[in-house]
Tab-separated table of C-alpha atoms in Angstrom:
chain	number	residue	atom	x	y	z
F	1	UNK	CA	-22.958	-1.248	-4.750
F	2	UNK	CA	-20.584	-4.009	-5.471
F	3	UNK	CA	-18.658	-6.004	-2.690
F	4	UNK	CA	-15.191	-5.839	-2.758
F	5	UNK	CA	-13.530	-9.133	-3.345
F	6	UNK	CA	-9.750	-8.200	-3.869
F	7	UNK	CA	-7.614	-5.835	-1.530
F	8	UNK	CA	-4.303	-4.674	-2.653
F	9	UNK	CA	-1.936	-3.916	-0.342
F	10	UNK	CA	1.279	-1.284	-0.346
F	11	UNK	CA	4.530	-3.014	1.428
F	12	UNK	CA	6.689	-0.897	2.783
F	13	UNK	CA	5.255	1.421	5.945
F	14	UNK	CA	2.045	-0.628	5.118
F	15	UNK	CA	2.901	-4.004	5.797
F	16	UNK	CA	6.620	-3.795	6.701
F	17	UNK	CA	8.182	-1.584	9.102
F	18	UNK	CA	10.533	-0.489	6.816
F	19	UNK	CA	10.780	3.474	7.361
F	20	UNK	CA	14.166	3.255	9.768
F	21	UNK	CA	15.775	1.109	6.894
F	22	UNK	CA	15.098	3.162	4.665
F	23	UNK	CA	16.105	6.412	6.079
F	24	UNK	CA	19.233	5.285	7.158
F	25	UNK	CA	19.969	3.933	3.565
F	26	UNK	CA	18.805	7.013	2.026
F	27	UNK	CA	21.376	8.842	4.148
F	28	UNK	CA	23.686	6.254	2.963
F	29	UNK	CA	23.316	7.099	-0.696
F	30	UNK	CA	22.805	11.012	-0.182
F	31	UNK	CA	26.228	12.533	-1.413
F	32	UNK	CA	26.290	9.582	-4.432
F	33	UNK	CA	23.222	10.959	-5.686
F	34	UNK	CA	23.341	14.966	-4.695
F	35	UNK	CA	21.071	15.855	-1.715
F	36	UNK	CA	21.002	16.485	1.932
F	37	UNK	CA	20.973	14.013	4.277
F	38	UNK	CA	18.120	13.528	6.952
F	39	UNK	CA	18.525	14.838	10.057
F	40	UNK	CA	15.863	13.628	12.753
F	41	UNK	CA	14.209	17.233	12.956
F	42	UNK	CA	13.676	16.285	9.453
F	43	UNK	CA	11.154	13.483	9.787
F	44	UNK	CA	8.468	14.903	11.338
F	45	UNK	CA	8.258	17.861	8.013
F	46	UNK	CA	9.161	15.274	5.785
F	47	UNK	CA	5.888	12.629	7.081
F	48	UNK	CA	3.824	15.721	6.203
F	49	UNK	CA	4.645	16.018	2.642
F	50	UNK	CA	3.678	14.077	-0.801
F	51	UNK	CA	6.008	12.028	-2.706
F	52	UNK	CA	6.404	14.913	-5.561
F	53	UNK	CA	7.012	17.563	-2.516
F	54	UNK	CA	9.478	16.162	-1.082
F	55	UNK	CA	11.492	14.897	-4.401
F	56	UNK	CA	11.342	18.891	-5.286
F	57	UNK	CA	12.651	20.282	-1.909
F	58	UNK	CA	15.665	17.498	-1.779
F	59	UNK	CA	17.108	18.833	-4.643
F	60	UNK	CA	17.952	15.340	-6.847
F	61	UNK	CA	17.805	15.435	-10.613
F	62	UNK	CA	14.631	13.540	-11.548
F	63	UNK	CA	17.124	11.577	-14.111
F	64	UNK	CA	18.653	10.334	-11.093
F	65	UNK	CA	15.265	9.076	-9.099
F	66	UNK	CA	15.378	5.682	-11.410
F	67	UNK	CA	18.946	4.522	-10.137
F	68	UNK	CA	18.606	5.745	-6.513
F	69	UNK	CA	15.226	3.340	-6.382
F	70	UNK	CA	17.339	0.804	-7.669
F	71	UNK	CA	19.945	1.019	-5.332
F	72	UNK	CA	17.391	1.481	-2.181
F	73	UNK	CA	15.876	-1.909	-2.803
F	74	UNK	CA	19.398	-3.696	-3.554
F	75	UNK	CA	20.736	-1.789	-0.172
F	76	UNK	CA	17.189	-3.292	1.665
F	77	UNK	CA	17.769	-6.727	0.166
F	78	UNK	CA	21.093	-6.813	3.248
F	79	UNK	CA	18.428	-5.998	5.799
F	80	UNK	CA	15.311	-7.026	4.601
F	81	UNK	CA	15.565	-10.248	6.805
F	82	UNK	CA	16.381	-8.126	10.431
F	83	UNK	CA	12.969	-5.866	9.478
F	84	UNK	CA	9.623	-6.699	10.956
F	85	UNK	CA	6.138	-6.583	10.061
F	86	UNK	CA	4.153	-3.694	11.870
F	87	UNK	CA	2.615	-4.408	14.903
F	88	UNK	CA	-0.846	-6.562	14.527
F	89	UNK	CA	-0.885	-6.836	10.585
F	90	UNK	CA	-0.295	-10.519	10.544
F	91	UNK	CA	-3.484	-10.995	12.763
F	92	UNK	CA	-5.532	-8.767	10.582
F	93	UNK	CA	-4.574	-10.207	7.605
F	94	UNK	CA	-4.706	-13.962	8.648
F	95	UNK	CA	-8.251	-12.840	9.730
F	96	UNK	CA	-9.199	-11.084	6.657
F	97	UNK	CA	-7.725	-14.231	4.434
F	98	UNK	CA	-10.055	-16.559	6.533
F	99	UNK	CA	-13.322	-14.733	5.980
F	100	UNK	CA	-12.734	-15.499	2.334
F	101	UNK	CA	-10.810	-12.035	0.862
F	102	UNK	CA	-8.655	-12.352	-1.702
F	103	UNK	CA	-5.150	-10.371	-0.829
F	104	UNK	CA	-2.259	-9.332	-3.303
F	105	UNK	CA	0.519	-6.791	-2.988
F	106	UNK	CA	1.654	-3.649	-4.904
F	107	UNK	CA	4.754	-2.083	-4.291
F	108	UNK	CA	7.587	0.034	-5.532
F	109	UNK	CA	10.277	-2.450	-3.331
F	110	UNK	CA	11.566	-5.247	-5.595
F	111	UNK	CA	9.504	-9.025	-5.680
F	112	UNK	CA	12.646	-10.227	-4.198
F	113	UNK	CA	12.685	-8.387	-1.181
F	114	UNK	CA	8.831	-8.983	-0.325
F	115	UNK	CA	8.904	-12.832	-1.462
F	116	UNK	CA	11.913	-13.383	1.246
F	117	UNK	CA	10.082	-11.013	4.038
F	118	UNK	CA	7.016	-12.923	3.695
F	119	UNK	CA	8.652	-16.490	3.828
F	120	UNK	CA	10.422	-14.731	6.973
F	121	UNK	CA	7.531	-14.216	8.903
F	122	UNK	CA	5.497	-17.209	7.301
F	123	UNK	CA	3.032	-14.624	6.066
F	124	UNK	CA	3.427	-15.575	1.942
F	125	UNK	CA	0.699	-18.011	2.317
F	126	UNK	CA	-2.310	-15.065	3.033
F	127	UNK	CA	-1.458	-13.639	-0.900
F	128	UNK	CA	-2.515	-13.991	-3.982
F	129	UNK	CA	-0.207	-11.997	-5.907
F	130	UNK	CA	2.631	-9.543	-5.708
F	131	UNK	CA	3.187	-6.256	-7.759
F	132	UNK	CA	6.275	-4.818	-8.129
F	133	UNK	CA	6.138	-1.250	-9.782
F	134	UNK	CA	9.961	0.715	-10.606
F	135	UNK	CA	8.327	4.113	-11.109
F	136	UNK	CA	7.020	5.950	-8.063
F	137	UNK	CA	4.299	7.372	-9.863
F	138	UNK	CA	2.527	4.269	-11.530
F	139	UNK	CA	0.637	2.502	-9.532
F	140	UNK	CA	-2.712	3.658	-11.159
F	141	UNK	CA	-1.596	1.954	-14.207
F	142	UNK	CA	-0.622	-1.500	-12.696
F	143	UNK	CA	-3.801	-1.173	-10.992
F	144	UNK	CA	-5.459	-0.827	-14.139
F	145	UNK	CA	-4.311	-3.762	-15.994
F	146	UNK	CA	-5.073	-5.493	-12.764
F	147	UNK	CA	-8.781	-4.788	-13.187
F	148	UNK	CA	-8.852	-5.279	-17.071
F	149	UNK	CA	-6.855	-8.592	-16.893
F	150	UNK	CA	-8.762	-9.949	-14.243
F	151	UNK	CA	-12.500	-8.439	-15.427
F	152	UNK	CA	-12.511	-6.611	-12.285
F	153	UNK	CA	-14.320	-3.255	-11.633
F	154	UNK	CA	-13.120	-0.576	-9.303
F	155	UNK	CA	-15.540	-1.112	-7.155
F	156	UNK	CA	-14.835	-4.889	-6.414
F	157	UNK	CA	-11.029	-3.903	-5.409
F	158	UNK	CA	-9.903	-1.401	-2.518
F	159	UNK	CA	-6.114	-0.422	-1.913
F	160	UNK	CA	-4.630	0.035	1.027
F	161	UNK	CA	-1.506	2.282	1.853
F	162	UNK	CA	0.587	4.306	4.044
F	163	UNK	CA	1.708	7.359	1.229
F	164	UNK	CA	0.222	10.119	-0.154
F	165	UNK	CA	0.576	8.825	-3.797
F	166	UNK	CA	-0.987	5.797	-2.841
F	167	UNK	CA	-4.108	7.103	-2.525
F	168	UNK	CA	-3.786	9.371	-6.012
F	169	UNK	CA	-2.918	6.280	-7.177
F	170	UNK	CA	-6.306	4.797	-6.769
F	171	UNK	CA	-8.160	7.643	-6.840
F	172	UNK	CA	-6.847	7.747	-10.719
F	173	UNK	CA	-9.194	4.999	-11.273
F	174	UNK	CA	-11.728	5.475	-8.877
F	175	UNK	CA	-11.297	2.837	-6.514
F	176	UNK	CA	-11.509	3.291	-2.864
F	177	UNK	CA	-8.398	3.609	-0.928
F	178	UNK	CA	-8.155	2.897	2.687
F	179	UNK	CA	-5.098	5.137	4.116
F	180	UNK	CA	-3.250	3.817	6.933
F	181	UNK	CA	-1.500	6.531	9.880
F	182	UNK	CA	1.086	3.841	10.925
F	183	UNK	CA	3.668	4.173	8.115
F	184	UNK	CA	5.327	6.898	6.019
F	185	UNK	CA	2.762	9.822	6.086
F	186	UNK	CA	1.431	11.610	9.098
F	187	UNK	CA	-2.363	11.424	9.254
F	188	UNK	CA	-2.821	14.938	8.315
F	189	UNK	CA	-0.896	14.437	4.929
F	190	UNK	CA	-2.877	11.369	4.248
F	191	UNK	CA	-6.579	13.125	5.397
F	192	UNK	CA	-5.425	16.171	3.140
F	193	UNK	CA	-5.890	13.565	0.088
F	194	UNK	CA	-9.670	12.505	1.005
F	195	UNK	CA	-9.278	8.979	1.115
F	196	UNK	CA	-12.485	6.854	1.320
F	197	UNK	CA	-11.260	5.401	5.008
F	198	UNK	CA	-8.282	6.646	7.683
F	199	UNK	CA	-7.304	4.103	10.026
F	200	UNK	CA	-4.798	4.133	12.590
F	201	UNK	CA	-4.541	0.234	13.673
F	202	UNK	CA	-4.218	-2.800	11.736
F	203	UNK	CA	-7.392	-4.458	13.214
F	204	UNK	CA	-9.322	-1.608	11.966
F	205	UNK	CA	-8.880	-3.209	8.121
F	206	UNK	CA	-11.362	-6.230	9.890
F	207	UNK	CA	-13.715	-3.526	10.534
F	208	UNK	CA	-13.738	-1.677	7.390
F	209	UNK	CA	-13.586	-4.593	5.235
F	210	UNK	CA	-16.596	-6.325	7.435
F	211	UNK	CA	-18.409	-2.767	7.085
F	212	UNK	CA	-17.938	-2.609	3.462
F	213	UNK	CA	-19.540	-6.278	2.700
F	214	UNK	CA	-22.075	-5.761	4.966
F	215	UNK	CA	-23.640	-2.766	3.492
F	216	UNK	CA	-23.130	-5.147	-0.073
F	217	UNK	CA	-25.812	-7.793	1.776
F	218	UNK	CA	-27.794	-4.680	2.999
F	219	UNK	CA	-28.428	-3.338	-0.590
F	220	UNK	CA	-28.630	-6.480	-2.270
F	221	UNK	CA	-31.171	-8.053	0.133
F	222	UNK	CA	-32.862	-4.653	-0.244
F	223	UNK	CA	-33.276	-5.020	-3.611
F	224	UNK	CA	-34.384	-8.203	-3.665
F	225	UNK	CA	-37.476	-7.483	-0.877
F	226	UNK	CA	-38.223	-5.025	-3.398
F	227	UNK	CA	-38.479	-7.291	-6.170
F	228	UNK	CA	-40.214	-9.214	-4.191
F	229	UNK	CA	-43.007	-7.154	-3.015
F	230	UNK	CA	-43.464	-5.872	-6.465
F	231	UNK	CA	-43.777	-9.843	-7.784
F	232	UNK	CA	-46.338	-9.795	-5.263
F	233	UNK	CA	-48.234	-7.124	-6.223
């Protein structure tokens, strides 16, 4: 076992509480780009699906997904200023930064947009790096390069998100994902996709991330009593 010495973080519904912004936008831009609005019964259905799922039942030309992205992160660029971190994730991630982790960000929102929420809430400090991915379905491959660029394995990097196709995302390269209840999908979307942890509070990324190094020291101070007592005999 490696220890993980990178974790990548999703923005929006992971960091940001973004999902009121964005629904309300996305209503905004429904009869421009041909599909129904949300109503609030809505929500609860729509939490429970994947990315791909829901794209299908709205109805939108896939030619179209490209430019409505666009135009969601220009519309959250007016409001991305009056939109607040979720509750508790500064402390865990101040915390996490401390004990010597090294955090970046991947995201589908635009640089922009993070870079001024960050500076915001005096929060740009805690990362390393920023990610900004246009297609919805790429992650894995920006992940990828990540690893190859910076002579990473999968094993020494763990992603953290609030969607469904986050966790494919990793799981496309075999890194460990740690799902979090608190933004986009319900719980029961995100268990459905087997992620390697499913947390419900931000202070539960301390935990993990202490859990995860820990059994690191365990093993490797295993192996090396081993080594040991066969030196000595």
């Amino acid at each position: 076992m490696m220890s993980v010495k990178v974790i990548i973080f999703d923005f929006d519904g992971t960091l940001a509480d973004t999902f009121d912004a964005v629904v309300r936008i996305s209503n905004r831009l429904a009869s421009e780009f041909g599909y129904k609005q949300a109503v609030p019964d809505d929500l609860a259905k729509i939490r429970n699906l994947g990315s791909r799922e829901i794209i299908k039942q709205s109805g939108i030309s896939l030619f179209k997904i490209p430019f409505l992205l666009k135009r969601l992160k220009a519309d959250l660029h007016n409001e991305i200023l009056y939109l607040n971190p979720i509750f508790g994730i500064e402390e865990a991630l101040a915390k996490l930064n401390y004990e010597g982790n090294q955090l970046g960000i991947l995201t589908s929102n635009s640089e922009e947009n993070v870079r001024i929420f960050l500076k915001k809430h005096e929060m740009e400090d805690l990362f390393s790096f920023i990610f900004s991915e246009t297609k919805l379905f790429s992650k894995h491959k920006v992940l990828r390069k990540f690893l190859q660029k910076n002579h990473l394995t999968p094993e020494e990097v763990i992603y953290v998100g609030d969607e469904t196709r986050d966790i494919e995302a990793a799981k496309k390269i075999n890194m460990k994902a740690i799902a979090v209840s608190w933004g986009f999908n319900s719980k029961e979307a995100l268990a459905a996709q087997n992620p390697e942890f499913l947390i419900h509070q931000p202070n539960e990324l301390i935990d993990v991330i202490g859990m995860l190094h820990s059994a690191y020291a365990s093993d490797y101070l295993g192996g090396e009593t081993a080594l040991r007592k066969a030196d000595e005999g």
